[in-house]
XYZ file of C-alpha atoms in Angstrom:
348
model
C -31.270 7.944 -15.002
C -28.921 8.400 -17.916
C -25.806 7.893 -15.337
C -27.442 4.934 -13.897
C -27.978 3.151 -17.946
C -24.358 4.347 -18.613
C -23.106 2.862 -15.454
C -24.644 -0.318 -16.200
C -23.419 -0.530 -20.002
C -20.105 0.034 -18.360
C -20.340 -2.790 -16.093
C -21.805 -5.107 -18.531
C -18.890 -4.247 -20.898
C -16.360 -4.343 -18.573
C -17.456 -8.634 -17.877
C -17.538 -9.001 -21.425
C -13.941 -8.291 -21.781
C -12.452 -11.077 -19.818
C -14.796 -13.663 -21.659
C -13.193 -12.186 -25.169
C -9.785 -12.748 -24.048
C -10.643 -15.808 -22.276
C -11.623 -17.458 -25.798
C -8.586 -16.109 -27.769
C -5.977 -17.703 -24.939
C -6.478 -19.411 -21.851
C -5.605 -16.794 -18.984
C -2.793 -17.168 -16.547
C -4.315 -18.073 -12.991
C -2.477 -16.388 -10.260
C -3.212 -14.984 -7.124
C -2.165 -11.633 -5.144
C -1.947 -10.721 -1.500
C -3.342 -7.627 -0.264
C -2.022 -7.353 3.154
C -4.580 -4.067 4.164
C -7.969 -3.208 3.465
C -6.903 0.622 2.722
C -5.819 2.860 0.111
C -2.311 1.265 -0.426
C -4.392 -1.906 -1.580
C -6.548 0.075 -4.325
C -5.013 -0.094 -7.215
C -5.517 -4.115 -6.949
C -9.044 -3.284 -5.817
C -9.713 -1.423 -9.111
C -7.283 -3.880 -11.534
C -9.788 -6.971 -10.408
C -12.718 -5.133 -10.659
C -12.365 -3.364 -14.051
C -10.756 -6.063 -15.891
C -7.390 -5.029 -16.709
C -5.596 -8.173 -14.972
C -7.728 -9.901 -17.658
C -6.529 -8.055 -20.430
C -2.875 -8.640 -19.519
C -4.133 -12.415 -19.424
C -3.908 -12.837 -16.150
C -6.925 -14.593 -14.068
C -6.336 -12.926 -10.668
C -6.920 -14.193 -7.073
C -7.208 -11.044 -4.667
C -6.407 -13.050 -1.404
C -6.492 -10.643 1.754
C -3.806 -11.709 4.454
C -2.443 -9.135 7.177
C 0.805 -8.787 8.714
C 3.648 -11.034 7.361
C 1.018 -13.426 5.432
C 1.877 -11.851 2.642
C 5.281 -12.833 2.622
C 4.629 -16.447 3.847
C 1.704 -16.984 1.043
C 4.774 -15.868 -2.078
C 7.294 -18.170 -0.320
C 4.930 -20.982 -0.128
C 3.800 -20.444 -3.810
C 0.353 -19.898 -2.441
C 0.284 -16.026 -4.548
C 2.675 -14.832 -7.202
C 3.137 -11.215 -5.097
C 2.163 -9.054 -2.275
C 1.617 -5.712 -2.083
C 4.130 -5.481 0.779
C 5.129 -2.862 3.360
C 8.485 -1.854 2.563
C 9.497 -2.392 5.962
C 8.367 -6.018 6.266
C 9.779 -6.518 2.571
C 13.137 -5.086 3.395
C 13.289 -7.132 6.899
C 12.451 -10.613 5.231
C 14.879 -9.486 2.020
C 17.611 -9.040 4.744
C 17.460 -12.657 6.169
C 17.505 -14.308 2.338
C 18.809 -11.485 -0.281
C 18.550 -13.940 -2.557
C 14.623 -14.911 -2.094
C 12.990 -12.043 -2.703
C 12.515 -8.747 -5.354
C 10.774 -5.619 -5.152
C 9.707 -4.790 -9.013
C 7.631 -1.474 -7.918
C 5.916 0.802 -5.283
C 2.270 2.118 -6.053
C 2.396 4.143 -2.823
C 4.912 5.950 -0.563
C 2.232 8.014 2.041
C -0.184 6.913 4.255
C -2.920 8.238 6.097
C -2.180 6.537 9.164
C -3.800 8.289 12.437
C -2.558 8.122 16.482
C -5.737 7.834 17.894
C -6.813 7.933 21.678
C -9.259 8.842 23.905
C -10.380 12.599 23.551
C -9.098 12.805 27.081
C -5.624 12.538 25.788
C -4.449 16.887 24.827
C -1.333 15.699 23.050
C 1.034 12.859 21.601
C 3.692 14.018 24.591
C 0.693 12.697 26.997
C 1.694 8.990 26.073
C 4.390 8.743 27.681
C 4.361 5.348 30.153
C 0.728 4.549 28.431
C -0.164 1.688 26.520
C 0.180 1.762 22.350
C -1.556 -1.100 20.504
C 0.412 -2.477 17.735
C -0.244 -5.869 15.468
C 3.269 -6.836 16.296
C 6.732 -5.965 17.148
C 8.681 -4.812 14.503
C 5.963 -4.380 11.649
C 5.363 -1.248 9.942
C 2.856 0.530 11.607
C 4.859 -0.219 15.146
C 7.548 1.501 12.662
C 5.530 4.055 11.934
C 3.837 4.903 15.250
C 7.913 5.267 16.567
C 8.379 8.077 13.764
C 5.402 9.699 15.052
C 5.852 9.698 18.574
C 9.979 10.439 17.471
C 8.224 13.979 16.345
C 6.578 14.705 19.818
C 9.980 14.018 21.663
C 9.242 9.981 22.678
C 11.294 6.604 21.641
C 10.349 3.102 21.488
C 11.552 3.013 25.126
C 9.349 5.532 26.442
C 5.784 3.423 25.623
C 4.931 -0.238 26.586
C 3.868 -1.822 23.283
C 1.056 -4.180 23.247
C 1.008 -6.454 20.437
C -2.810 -7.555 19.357
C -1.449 -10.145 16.386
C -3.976 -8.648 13.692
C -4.340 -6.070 11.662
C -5.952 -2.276 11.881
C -9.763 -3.797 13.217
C -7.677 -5.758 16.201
C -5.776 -2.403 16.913
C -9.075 -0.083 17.136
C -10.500 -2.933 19.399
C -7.757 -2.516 21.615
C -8.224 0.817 22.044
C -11.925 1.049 22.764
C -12.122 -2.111 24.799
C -9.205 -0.294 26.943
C -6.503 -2.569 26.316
C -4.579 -0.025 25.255
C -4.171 4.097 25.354
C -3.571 4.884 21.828
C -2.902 3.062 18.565
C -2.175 4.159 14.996
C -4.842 3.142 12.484
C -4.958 3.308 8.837
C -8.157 5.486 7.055
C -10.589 3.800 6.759
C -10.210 2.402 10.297
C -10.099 5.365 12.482
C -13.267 7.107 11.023
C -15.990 4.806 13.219
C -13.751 5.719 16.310
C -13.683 9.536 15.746
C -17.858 8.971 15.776
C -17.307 7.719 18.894
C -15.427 10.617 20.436
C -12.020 9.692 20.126
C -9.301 12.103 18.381
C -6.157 12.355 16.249
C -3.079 12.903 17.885
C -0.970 13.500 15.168
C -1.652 12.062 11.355
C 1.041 10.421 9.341
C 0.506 12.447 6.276
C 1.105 15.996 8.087
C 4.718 14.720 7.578
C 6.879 14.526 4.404
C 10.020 12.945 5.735
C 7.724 9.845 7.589
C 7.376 7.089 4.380
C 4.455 4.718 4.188
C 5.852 2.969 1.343
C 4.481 -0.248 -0.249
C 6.436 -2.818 -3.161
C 5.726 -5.302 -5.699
C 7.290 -8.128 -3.736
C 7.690 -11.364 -5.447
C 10.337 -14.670 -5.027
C 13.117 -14.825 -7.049
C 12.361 -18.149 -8.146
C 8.925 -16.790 -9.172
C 10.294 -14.291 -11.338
C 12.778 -15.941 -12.709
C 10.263 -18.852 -13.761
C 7.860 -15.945 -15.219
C 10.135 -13.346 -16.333
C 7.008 -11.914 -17.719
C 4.433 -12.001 -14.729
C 5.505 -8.875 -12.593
C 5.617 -6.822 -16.103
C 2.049 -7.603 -16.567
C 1.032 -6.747 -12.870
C 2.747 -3.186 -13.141
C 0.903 -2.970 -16.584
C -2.479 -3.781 -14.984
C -2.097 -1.949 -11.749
C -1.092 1.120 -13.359
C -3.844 1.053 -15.765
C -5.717 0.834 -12.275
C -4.464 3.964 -11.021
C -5.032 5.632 -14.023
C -8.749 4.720 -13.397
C -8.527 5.870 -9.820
C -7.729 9.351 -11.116
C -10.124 9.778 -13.947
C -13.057 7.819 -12.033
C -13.991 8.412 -8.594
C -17.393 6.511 -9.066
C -15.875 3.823 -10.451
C -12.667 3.616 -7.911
C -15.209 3.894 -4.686
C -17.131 0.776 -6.008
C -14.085 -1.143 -6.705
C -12.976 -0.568 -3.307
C -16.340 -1.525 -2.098
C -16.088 -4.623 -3.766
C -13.365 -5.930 -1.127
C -14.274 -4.123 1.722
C -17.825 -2.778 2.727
C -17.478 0.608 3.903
C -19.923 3.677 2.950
C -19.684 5.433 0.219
C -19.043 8.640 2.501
C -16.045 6.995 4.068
C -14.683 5.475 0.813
C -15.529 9.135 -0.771
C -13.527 10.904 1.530
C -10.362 8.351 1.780
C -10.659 8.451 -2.188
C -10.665 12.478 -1.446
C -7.371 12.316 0.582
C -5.295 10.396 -1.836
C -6.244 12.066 -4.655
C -5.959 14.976 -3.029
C -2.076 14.466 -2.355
C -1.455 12.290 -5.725
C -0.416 9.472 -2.967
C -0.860 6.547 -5.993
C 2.452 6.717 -8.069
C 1.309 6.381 -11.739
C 5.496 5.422 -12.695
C 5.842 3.184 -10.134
C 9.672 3.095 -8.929
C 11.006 1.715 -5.768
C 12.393 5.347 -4.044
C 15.789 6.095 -2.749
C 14.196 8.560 -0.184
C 11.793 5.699 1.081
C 14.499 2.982 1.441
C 16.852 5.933 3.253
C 14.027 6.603 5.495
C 13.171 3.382 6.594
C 16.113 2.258 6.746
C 17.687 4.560 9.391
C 13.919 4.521 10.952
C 14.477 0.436 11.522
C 18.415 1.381 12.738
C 17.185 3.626 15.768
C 15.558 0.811 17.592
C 16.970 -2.758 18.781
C 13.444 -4.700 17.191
C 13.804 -3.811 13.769
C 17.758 -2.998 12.572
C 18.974 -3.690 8.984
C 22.659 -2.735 9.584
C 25.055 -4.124 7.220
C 22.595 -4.792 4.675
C 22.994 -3.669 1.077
C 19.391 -2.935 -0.409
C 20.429 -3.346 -3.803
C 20.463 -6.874 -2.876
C 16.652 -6.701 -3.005
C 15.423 -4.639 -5.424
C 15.060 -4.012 -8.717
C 13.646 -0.634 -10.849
C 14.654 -2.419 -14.284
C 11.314 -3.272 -15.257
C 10.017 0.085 -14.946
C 12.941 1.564 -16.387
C 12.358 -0.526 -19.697
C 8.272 0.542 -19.416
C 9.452 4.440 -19.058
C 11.900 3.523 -22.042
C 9.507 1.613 -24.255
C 6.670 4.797 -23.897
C 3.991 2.724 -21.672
C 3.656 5.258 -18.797
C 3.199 8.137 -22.154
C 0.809 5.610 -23.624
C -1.272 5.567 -20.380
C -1.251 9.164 -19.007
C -0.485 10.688 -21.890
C 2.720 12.686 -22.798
C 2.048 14.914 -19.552
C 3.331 12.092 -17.404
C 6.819 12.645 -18.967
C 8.013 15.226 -16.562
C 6.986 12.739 -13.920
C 9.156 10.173 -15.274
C 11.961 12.092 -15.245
C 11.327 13.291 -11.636
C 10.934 9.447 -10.714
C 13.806 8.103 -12.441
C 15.955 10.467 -10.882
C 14.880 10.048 -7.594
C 14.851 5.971 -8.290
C 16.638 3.340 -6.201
C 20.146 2.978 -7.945
């Protein structure tokens, strides 16, 4: 009972912020893609729900859009940013370097499972089958090429069948038997594993396979608010702060944009936190961009040769938060060795 009346108070304070800043200054209205319902998308998820966009005086949109919405919605003007894959970010940054930024990345794993039928014994088995993928070229056909690259297969070796979607299209595929096997983000792949289908391999058994998001944003959108992606990075990683210190409060937040059951948002909140997936100093990695980089340059659909990344991103502003003590004024001073680690391993 006492958890419940503290829960509550905590609610009811949490709506009572935005309505004090709200009458001091008129907040910013802005809105943000999230292009997956899934962990990489939490750290909005909690920012919305407990307020922080508000006290950064921003009046947030969350606007859910799969695939490369995202990037169509911030070149239209239609949102300020998307929580982009890097892939997808890095491909549309190579056609226009001078269109697009990456400010920050929240999240460089994913739990991303090659599921089939329980008929299937291994990864090798898919050879000549059918793999479901949203699209061509995207990151999780990216992604399920790394992961069949680690069971001896190439792009060459599947036939690819593009649903157009996201993760929910994908699964459909595979248990309408459209296709043998697809890759599926958590929480997507726990109804099928109900249903008697396995995992073939999981993305997160492997360190050298990046899942990377970014802060992507226009050019002409940050140059017009200079100040904008600072107070994003502020909110969101006041949100991941949360994430760690709250579970009861991050599994409702997540809840609030996508219904799933408290068991399956408890155990997806279990796995990241688990692994310390969220980045609480938020720097676009050199590792990541290597990774995906020569991971787009082994196959014909999705090459970046000759393009110069530096083009496209930018680790400034979190360079000047490190510098100015807001990562230490959020975590506390423990977060300092983390900085360092992150700054060194940083995008230069």
């Amino acid at each position: 009972m006492l958890k419940r009346i503290g829960f509550t108070l905590l609610m009811a304070a949490i709506l009572v912020v935005p309505a004090l800043i709200a009458a001091q200054g008129q907040l910013q209205k802005t809105a943000i893609n999230f292009p997956t319902r899934s962990g990489a998308s939490w750290p909005m998820f909690i920012a919305k729900a407990a307020g922080y966009y508000e006290k950064y005086g921003l009046d947030v949109n969350l606007v859910f859009g799969a695939g490369t919405l995202g990037v169509a919605m911030i070149s239209s003007g239609d949102a300020a940013m998307t929580n982009s894959s890097m892939e997808q970010a890095l491909q549309a940054g190579s056609r226009d370097p001078s269109a697009l930024v990456m400010v920050g990345s929240s999240i460089n794993k994913g739990m991303f499972a090659l599921m089939a039928p329980s008929t299937t014994k291994s990864a090798k088995d898919l050879k000549n089958k059918r793999i479901a993928v949203s699209q061509i070229g995207d990151a999780p056909y990216n992604y399920t090429v790394a992961v069949l690259g680690k069971f001896g297969l190439n792009a060459r070796d599947v036939q690819w069948i593009p649903v157009g979607t996201d993760a929910t299209a994908r699964a459909v595929a595979l248990t309408s038997g459209r296709a043998d096997a697809t890759l599926l983000t958590a929480p997507s792949y726990f109804p099928l594993e109900k249903q008697g289908y396995k995992t073939l391999a999981n993305m997160a058994d492997y360190n050298d396979i990046y899942a990377s998001t970014v802060y992507l944003f226009t050019r002409k959108m940050a140059t017009a608010n200079p100040k904008l992606p600072e107070l994003i990075i502020k909110a969101q990683a006041e949100a991941i702060k949360r994430f760690y210190d709250d579970k009861a409060f991050a599994v409702k937040a997540y809840q609030s944009q996508d219904k799933q059951t408290d068991d399956d948002v408890g155990r997806i909140y279990d796995m990241i936190a688990k692994s310390n997936q969220l980045e609480r100093v938020p720097y676009v990695l050199s590792a990541a961009i290597k990774s995906i980089v020569d991971q787009a340059n082994s196959q014909a659909a999705t090459q970046l040769k000759d393009f110069d990344p530096h083009k496209v991103i930018d680790n400034s502003i979190v360079d000047r938060l490190v510098k100015e003590g807001f990562f230490e004024k959020t975590f506390g001073p423990g977060i300092k060795a983390e900085e360092d680690k992150k700054s060194k391993a940083a995008y230069r």
